[in-house]
CSV table of C-alpha atoms in Angstrom, one decimal:
chain,number,residue,atom,x,y,z
A,1,MET,CA,0.0,0.0,0.0
A,2,GLU,CA,1.2,3.5,-0.9
A,3,PRO,CA,1.2,6.7,1.1
A,4,PHE,CA,-1.8,8.8,0.2
A,5,LYS,CA,-1.0,11.5,-2.4
A,6,GLY,CA,-3.5,14.1,-1.6
A,7,ARG,CA,-5.4,16.9,-3.2
A,8,GLY,CA,-2.6,19.5,-3.3
A,9,HIS,CA,-4.3,21.1,-0.3
A,10,ARG,CA,-1.3,23.2,0.7
A,11,SER,CA,-1.3,25.2,-2.5
A,12,PHE,CA,-5.1,25.4,-3.0
A,13,VAL,CA,-6.8,25.3,0.4
A,14,VAL,CA,-7.0,29.0,0.3
A,15,ASP,CA,-9.4,28.6,-2.6
A,16,LEU,CA,-11.4,25.6,-1.5
A,17,ARG,CA,-14.4,27.6,-0.4
A,18,ARG,CA,-14.4,29.3,-3.8
A,19,ILE,CA,-14.4,26.2,-6.0
A,20,ARG,CA,-17.4,26.1,-8.4
A,21,ARG,CA,-18.3,24.4,-11.6
A,22,GLY,CA,-20.6,25.3,-14.4
A,23,ILE,CA,-21.4,24.5,-18.0
A,24,SER,CA,-21.5,25.6,-21.6
A,25,LEU,CA,-23.4,24.2,-24.5
A,26,LYS,CA,-23.2,23.5,-28.2
A,27,PHE,CA,-26.0,22.2,-30.4
A,28,TRP,CA,-26.0,19.7,-33.2
A,29,GLU,CA,-28.5,18.8,-35.9
A,30,LEU,CA,-30.2,16.0,-34.0
A,31,ASP,CA,-33.8,15.2,-33.4
A,32,ARG,CA,-35.5,17.0,-30.5
A,33,GLU,CA,-35.1,14.3,-27.8
A,34,ARG,CA,-31.5,13.4,-28.7
A,35,LYS,CA,-30.5,17.0,-29.0
A,36,ALA,CA,-31.7,17.9,-25.5
A,37,LYS,CA,-29.9,14.8,-24.0
A,38,LYS,CA,-26.7,15.7,-25.9
A,39,VAL,CA,-26.9,19.2,-24.3
A,40,LEU,CA,-26.9,17.7,-20.8
A,41,ARG,CA,-24.0,15.5,-21.6
A,42,CYS,CA,-22.0,18.4,-23.0
A,43,MET,CA,-22.5,20.9,-20.1
A,44,ARG,CA,-19.0,21.7,-18.8
A,45,TYR,CA,-17.4,24.8,-17.2
A,46,HIS,CA,-19.9,27.6,-18.0
A,47,ARG,CA,-18.1,30.9,-17.7
A,48,TYR,CA,-20.9,33.3,-18.2
A,49,GLU,CA,-21.0,32.8,-22.0
A,50,GLU,CA,-24.7,33.7,-21.9
A,51,ALA,CA,-23.7,37.1,-20.6
A,52,ARG,CA,-20.7,37.6,-22.8
A,53,VAL,CA,-21.9,36.3,-26.1
A,54,PRO,CA,-25.8,35.9,-26.0
A,55,HIS,CA,-26.0,36.0,-29.8
A,56,ALA,CA,-23.9,32.8,-30.0
A,57,LEU,CA,-25.9,30.6,-27.6
A,58,LEU,CA,-29.4,29.1,-28.1
A,59,SER,CA,-29.6,28.2,-24.4
A,60,SER,CA,-27.4,27.3,-21.4
A,61,SER,CA,-27.7,25.5,-18.1
A,62,ALA,CA,-25.7,26.4,-15.1
A,63,SER,CA,-25.4,23.8,-12.4
A,64,ASP,CA,-24.4,25.2,-9.0
A,65,VAL,CA,-22.9,28.3,-10.5
A,66,VAL,CA,-22.1,31.0,-7.9
A,67,LEU,CA,-23.6,34.4,-9.0
A,68,GLY,CA,-24.5,35.8,-5.6
A,69,GLY,CA,-21.5,34.4,-3.7
A,70,PHE,CA,-19.3,37.5,-3.8
A,71,SER,CA,-20.2,38.5,-0.2
A,72,ASP,CA,-20.4,35.5,2.2
A,73,SER,CA,-19.9,31.8,2.7
A,74,VAL,CA,-22.0,28.8,3.6
A,75,SER,CA,-21.3,25.9,6.0
A,76,THR,CA,-23.4,22.8,6.6
A,77,SER,CA,-23.6,20.0,9.2
A,78,GLU,CA,-25.3,16.6,9.3
A,79,SER,CA,-25.8,16.2,13.1
A,80,GLU,CA,-25.4,18.4,16.1
A,81,SER,CA,-22.9,16.1,17.8
A,82,CYS,CA,-20.9,15.9,14.6
A,83,TYR,CA,-20.9,19.6,14.3
A,84,LYS,CA,-19.7,20.1,17.9
A,85,VAL,CA,-16.9,17.6,17.6
A,86,ILE,CA,-15.5,19.3,14.5
A,87,LYS,CA,-16.0,22.8,15.8
A,88,GLY,CA,-14.2,22.0,19.0
A,89,SER,CA,-11.4,20.0,17.5
A,90,TRP,CA,-9.3,22.9,16.1
A,91,LYS,CA,-8.3,24.3,19.5
A,92,GLN,CA,-7.6,20.8,20.7
A,93,ILE,CA,-5.3,20.1,17.8
A,94,LYS,CA,-3.4,23.3,18.4
A,95,ASP,CA,-3.2,22.8,22.2
A,96,THR,CA,-1.9,19.3,21.7
A,97,ALA,CA,0.7,20.4,19.1
A,98,ASN,CA,2.1,22.9,21.7
A,99,LYS,CA,2.6,20.3,24.4
A,100,PRO,CA,5.8,18.3,24.8
A,101,GLY,CA,5.3,15.2,22.7
A,102,GLY,CA,2.2,16.5,21.2
A,103,ALA,CA,3.4,16.4,17.6
A,104,LYS,CA,4.3,12.8,18.0
A,105,LEU,CA,0.9,12.0,19.4
A,106,LEU,CA,-0.8,13.8,16.5
A,107,ARG,CA,1.3,12.0,14.0
A,108,LYS,CA,0.3,8.6,15.5
A,109,ALA,CA,-3.4,9.5,15.9
A,110,PHE,CA,-3.7,10.5,12.2
A,111,LYS,CA,-1.3,8.0,10.8
A,112,LEU,CA,0.9,10.6,9.1
A,113,CYS,CA,3.9,9.5,7.0
A,114,GLU,CA,6.4,11.9,8.6
A,115,ASP,CA,6.9,14.6,11.2
A,116,TYR,CA,5.9,18.2,10.4
A,117,GLU,CA,7.3,21.3,12.1
A,118,TYR,CA,3.9,23.1,11.9
A,119,ILE,CA,1.7,20.1,12.4
A,120,ALA,CA,-1.3,21.9,13.6
A,121,ASP,CA,-1.5,24.1,10.5
A,122,TYR,CA,-0.9,21.1,8.3
A,123,LEU,CA,-3.7,19.2,10.0
A,124,GLU,CA,-6.1,22.1,9.8
A,125,ASN,CA,-5.6,22.4,6.0
A,126,TRP,CA,-5.8,18.6,5.6
A,127,LEU,CA,-9.0,18.2,7.6
A,128,SER,CA,-10.6,21.3,6.1
A,129,THR,CA,-10.0,20.0,2.6
A,130,ALA,CA,-11.8,16.8,3.5
A,131,TYR,CA,-14.8,18.5,5.0
A,132,ILE,CA,-15.2,21.1,2.2
A,133,TYR,CA,-14.8,18.7,-0.7
A,134,THR,CA,-17.0,16.1,0.8
A,135,SER,CA,-19.7,18.6,1.5
A,136,MET,CA,-19.5,19.7,-2.1
A,137,THR,CA,-19.6,16.2,-3.5
A,138,ASP,CA,-22.3,14.8,-1.2
A,139,TYR,CA,-23.9,12.8,-3.9
A,140,PRO,CA,-26.7,10.3,-3.4
A,141,THR,CA,-24.8,7.5,-5.2
A,142,PRO,CA,-21.1,6.3,-4.9
A,143,SER,CA,-18.8,8.5,-6.9
A,144,ASN,CA,-15.2,9.1,-7.9
A,145,PHE,CA,-15.3,12.7,-8.9
A,146,LEU,CA,-12.5,14.0,-6.7
A,147,ASN,CA,-11.8,10.8,-4.6
A,148,PRO,CA,-13.7,7.5,-4.3
A,149,LEU,CA,-16.6,8.2,-2.0
A,150,PRO,CA,-19.7,6.3,-0.8
A,151,ALA,CA,-23.2,7.6,-1.3
A,152,TYR,CA,-24.0,10.6,0.9
A,153,PRO,CA,-20.4,10.7,2.3
A,154,ILE,CA,-21.2,13.5,4.8
A,155,LYS,CA,-23.6,11.1,6.6
A,156,GLN,CA,-20.8,8.5,6.6
A,157,MET,CA,-18.3,11.1,8.0
A,158,CYS,CA,-20.7,11.9,10.8
A,159,LYS,CA,-21.3,8.2,11.5
A,160,ALA,CA,-17.6,7.9,12.0
A,161,ILE,CA,-17.5,10.8,14.3
A,162,ASP,CA,-20.5,9.6,16.3
A,163,ASN,CA,-19.2,6.1,16.5
A,164,PRO,CA,-19.6,5.1,20.2
A,165,THR,CA,-16.6,2.8,20.0
A,166,THR,CA,-14.3,5.9,19.8
A,167,GLY,CA,-15.6,7.1,23.2
A,168,ASN,CA,-14.3,10.6,23.9
A,169,ASP,CA,-11.2,10.3,21.7
A,170,THR,CA,-11.6,13.3,19.4
A,171,PHE,CA,-8.7,12.5,17.2
A,172,ALA,CA,-10.0,8.9,16.6
A,173,LYS,CA,-13.3,10.5,15.5
A,174,LEU,CA,-11.6,12.9,13.2
A,175,TYR,CA,-9.4,10.2,11.7
A,176,GLY,CA,-12.4,8.1,11.0
A,177,ALA,CA,-14.1,11.0,9.2
A,178,ALA,CA,-11.0,11.9,7.2
A,179,ASN,CA,-10.7,8.3,6.1
A,180,ILE,CA,-14.0,8.6,4.3
A,181,TYR,CA,-12.6,11.2,2.0
A,182,TYR,CA,-8.9,10.3,1.8
A,183,ASN,CA,-9.0,6.5,2.1
A,184,TYR,CA,-12.4,5.1,1.4
A,185,THR,CA,-10.7,2.3,-0.6
A,186,GLY,CA,-8.5,1.4,2.4
A,187,THR,CA,-5.3,1.3,0.3
A,188,ALA,CA,-3.4,4.1,2.1
A,189,LYS,CA,-1.3,3.1,5.1
A,190,CYS,CA,-0.2,6.7,5.9
A,191,PHE,CA,-0.9,10.2,4.8
A,192,ASP,CA,1.5,12.7,3.3
A,193,LEU,CA,0.4,16.2,4.3
A,194,ASP,CA,3.3,17.8,2.3
A,195,ASP,CA,1.9,16.7,-1.0
A,196,ASP,CA,1.6,19.4,-3.6
A,197,SER,CA,0.2,17.4,-6.5
A,198,ASP,CA,-2.7,18.8,-8.5
A,199,PRO,CA,-4.5,15.8,-10.1
A,200,HIS,CA,-7.6,17.8,-11.0
A,201,GLY,CA,-6.0,20.9,-12.3
A,202,LEU,CA,-7.0,23.2,-9.5
A,203,SER,CA,-4.1,25.5,-10.3
A,204,GLY,CA,-6.2,26.8,-13.2
A,205,TRP,CA,-8.9,27.9,-10.8
A,206,GLY,CA,-6.3,29.4,-8.5
A,207,TRP,CA,-5.2,31.6,-11.3
A,208,GLN,CA,-8.8,32.6,-12.1
A,209,ALA,CA,-9.5,33.3,-8.4
A,210,CYS,CA,-6.6,35.7,-8.5
A,211,THR,CA,-7.6,37.6,-11.7
A,212,GLU,CA,-11.3,37.4,-12.3
A,213,MET,CA,-13.3,35.7,-9.5
A,214,ILE,CA,-12.4,37.6,-6.3
A,215,LEU,CA,-14.7,35.9,-3.9
A,216,PRO,CA,-14.5,37.2,-0.3
A,217,THR,CA,-15.7,33.8,1.1
A,218,SER,CA,-12.8,32.7,3.3
A,219,GLY,CA,-14.0,34.3,6.4
A,220,ASN,CA,-15.8,32.2,9.0
A,221,THR,CA,-18.3,33.3,11.7
A,222,LYS,CA,-18.2,32.1,15.2
A,223,GLU,CA,-21.0,29.6,14.3
A,224,SER,CA,-18.9,28.0,11.5
A,225,ILE,CA,-17.5,24.5,12.0
A,226,PHE,CA,-14.2,26.1,10.9
A,227,PRO,CA,-12.0,28.4,13.1
A,228,ALA,CA,-13.5,31.9,13.2
A,229,SER,CA,-11.6,34.2,10.9
A,230,GLU,CA,-12.0,37.4,8.8
A,231,TRP,CA,-11.5,37.8,5.1
A,232,HIS,CA,-9.1,40.6,4.2
A,233,TYR,CA,-8.5,41.8,0.6
A,234,SER,CA,-4.9,42.6,1.5
A,235,GLY,CA,-4.3,38.9,2.2
A,236,ARG,CA,-5.7,37.9,-1.2
A,237,VAL,CA,-3.5,40.4,-2.9
A,238,SER,CA,-0.4,39.1,-1.1
A,239,TYR,CA,-1.3,35.5,-1.9
A,240,CYS,CA,-1.9,36.3,-5.6
A,241,LYS,CA,1.4,38.3,-5.9
A,242,ASN,CA,3.4,35.6,-4.2
A,243,VAL,CA,2.0,32.6,-6.1
A,244,TYR,CA,1.1,34.0,-9.5
A,245,GLY,CA,2.8,37.4,-9.7
A,246,VAL,CA,-0.5,39.2,-10.4
A,247,GLU,CA,-2.6,41.7,-8.6
A,248,PRO,CA,-6.4,40.8,-8.4
A,249,ARG,CA,-8.9,42.9,-10.3
A,250,ARG,CA,-11.2,43.3,-7.4
A,251,ASN,CA,-14.2,44.8,-9.1
A,252,TRP,CA,-13.8,43.4,-12.6
A,253,ILE,CA,-16.4,40.7,-12.5
A,254,THR,CA,-19.2,42.8,-10.9
A,255,THR,CA,-18.5,45.6,-13.3
A,256,GLU,CA,-18.4,43.2,-16.3
A,257,PHE,CA,-21.5,41.1,-15.4
A,258,GLY,CA,-23.4,43.1,-12.9
A,259,GLY,CA,-22.9,40.8,-9.9
A,260,PHE,CA,-24.5,43.2,-7.4
A,261,GLY,CA,-27.8,43.0,-9.2
A,262,ILE,CA,-27.5,39.8,-11.2
A,263,GLU,CA,-31.3,39.2,-11.3
A,264,ARG,CA,-32.0,42.6,-12.7
A,265,VAL,CA,-29.2,42.3,-15.2
A,266,LEU,CA,-30.1,38.8,-16.5
A,267,LYS,CA,-33.8,39.8,-16.7
A,268,ARG,CA,-32.8,42.7,-19.1
A,269,PHE,CA,-30.8,40.7,-21.6
A,270,GLY,CA,-30.6,37.0,-20.7
A,271,SER,CA,-32.9,34.1,-21.8
A,272,ASN,CA,-33.0,30.3,-22.1
A,273,ILE,CA,-30.9,29.6,-19.0
A,274,ILE,CA,-31.5,26.9,-16.4
A,275,PHE,CA,-29.9,27.4,-13.0
A,276,PHE,CA,-29.8,24.2,-11.0
A,277,ASN,CA,-28.8,24.2,-7.3
A,278,GLY,CA,-28.7,21.3,-4.9
A,279,LEU,CA,-29.2,22.5,-1.3
A,280,ARG,CA,-26.7,19.9,0.1
A,281,ASP,CA,-24.0,21.9,-1.8
A,282,PRO,CA,-22.6,24.7,0.3
A,283,TRP,CA,-22.3,26.8,-2.9
A,284,SER,CA,-26.1,26.9,-3.3
A,285,GLY,CA,-26.1,29.8,-0.9
A,286,GLY,CA,-24.6,31.9,-3.7
A,287,GLY,CA,-26.8,30.5,-6.4
A,288,VAL,CA,-29.9,31.5,-8.3
A,289,LEU,CA,-32.8,29.8,-6.3
A,290,LYS,CA,-35.8,31.3,-7.9
A,291,ASN,CA,-37.0,32.0,-11.5
A,292,ILE,CA,-35.9,35.3,-12.9
A,293,SER,CA,-38.2,35.3,-15.9
A,294,ARG,CA,-40.2,32.8,-18.0
A,295,SER,CA,-37.0,31.6,-19.8
A,296,ILE,CA,-34.5,32.0,-16.9
A,297,VAL,CA,-35.5,29.1,-14.7
A,298,ALA,CA,-34.3,28.0,-11.3
A,299,ILE,CA,-34.5,24.3,-10.4
A,300,VAL,CA,-33.7,23.5,-6.8
A,301,ALA,CA,-33.3,20.0,-5.3
A,302,LYS,CA,-33.3,19.7,-1.5
A,303,GLU,CA,-31.1,16.5,-1.6
A,304,GLY,CA,-28.9,17.7,-4.5
A,305,ALA,CA,-25.1,18.3,-4.3
A,306,HIS,CA,-22.7,20.1,-6.6
A,307,HIS,CA,-23.7,19.7,-10.3
A,308,VAL,CA,-25.3,16.3,-9.5
A,309,ASP,CA,-27.7,16.8,-12.4
A,310,LEU,CA,-24.7,16.8,-14.8
A,311,ARG,CA,-23.2,13.6,-13.5
A,312,PHE,CA,-23.6,10.4,-15.6
A,313,SER,CA,-26.8,8.6,-14.8
A,314,THR,CA,-26.7,5.3,-12.9
A,315,LYS,CA,-29.3,2.7,-12.0
A,316,GLU,CA,-28.9,3.8,-8.4
A,317,ASP,CA,-30.1,7.3,-9.1
A,318,PRO,CA,-33.0,8.4,-6.8
A,319,GLU,CA,-36.3,9.3,-8.4
A,320,TRP,CA,-35.9,13.0,-7.6
A,321,LEU,CA,-32.7,13.2,-9.6
A,322,LYS,CA,-34.3,11.4,-12.6
A,323,GLU,CA,-37.1,13.9,-12.5
A,324,VAL,CA,-34.7,16.9,-12.4
A,325,ARG,CA,-32.9,15.6,-15.5
A,326,LYS,CA,-36.2,14.9,-17.2
A,327,GLN,CA,-37.4,18.5,-16.4
A,328,GLU,CA,-34.1,20.0,-17.8
A,329,ILE,CA,-34.4,17.9,-21.0
A,330,ASN,CA,-38.0,19.0,-21.5
A,331,ILE,CA,-37.2,22.6,-21.0
A,332,ILE,CA,-34.2,22.6,-23.4
A,333,ALA,CA,-36.1,20.6,-26.0
A,334,GLY,CA,-38.9,23.2,-25.9
A,335,TRP,CA,-36.4,26.0,-26.5
A,336,ILE,CA,-34.8,24.1,-29.4
A,337,SER,CA,-38.2,23.5,-31.0
A,338,GLN,CA,-39.2,27.1,-30.6
A,339,TYR,CA,-35.9,28.2,-32.1
A,340,TYR,CA,-36.4,26.1,-35.2
A,341,HIS,CA,-40.1,27.1,-35.4
A,342,ASP,CA,-39.1,30.8,-35.4
A,343,LEU,CA,-36.3,30.2,-37.8
A,344,ALA,CA,-38.7,28.5,-40.3
A,345,HIS,CA,-41.0,31.5,-40.2
A,346,LEU,CA,-38.1,33.9,-40.8
A,347,THR,CA,-36.9,32.0,-43.9
A,348,SER,CA,-40.3,31.1,-45.4
């Protein structure tokens, strides 16, 4: 068994709360039903094309795209005891690290591959990565989007934390939870917290988060499961200059796309857009959760996670997810039919 090579959390944890995915569309000369299904399969990385080039798109669908997330952040929890254990663990980790022999105890408790000079900071980043990404990919079926995970992995994390066999051992509870994200396959015998690999290309998002998408969402309130903190623009500037050699354009995106009044802006010039949001996805707090117009539609799924509607279908998919996809196909198919109906009248 090999040491776990992680998610590049050291380089990118600063941007974990900002990660988002979206979609763009192209259309082919297919029949109505196949054309709509093709649309759903081709939705990837929407970057506001509807706003930038509305003349070039027939329609678009944005899954868990953050349009209102330039001001605050969202945290979620599965159970009260799970929440309390995680919330209280950060201080316990720091206090333990500062005690004689504490670093050795933490290395043993979390089965780390080596010693770390600033072990409390390393563990905070490592555990935060697991909680954030698992919340985002809390899918109703087993997945391997970021790491191999079971269905509803947040429930499994909290089961590990609430496991009575761990008693009052906070570190054993946290280790069990982290294993859901980092080692669900059971193949890792230790964890390398100094790993800077980037298997999913997050460096591209890090660059965009320093040039276009300045999301002030790294601050945490006292109620958050993460340590309380404040977001400072100066910190973002310093990070971007050190890592990428660029200074952020703080107001570019809201100036370019009207982020402070996105509903009003979209209503004036947008059309044929579906905004899907799953409420189990922390990003949904910055999403479009209600219809803006007759052709700018919001679909909200209580049990949905990050862009779950765009994932490949499986026989284990719950009925609500099948209905969401069917609804999207029907809406898009209607738009396509209307487009060709209007086109026929223009050319006749």
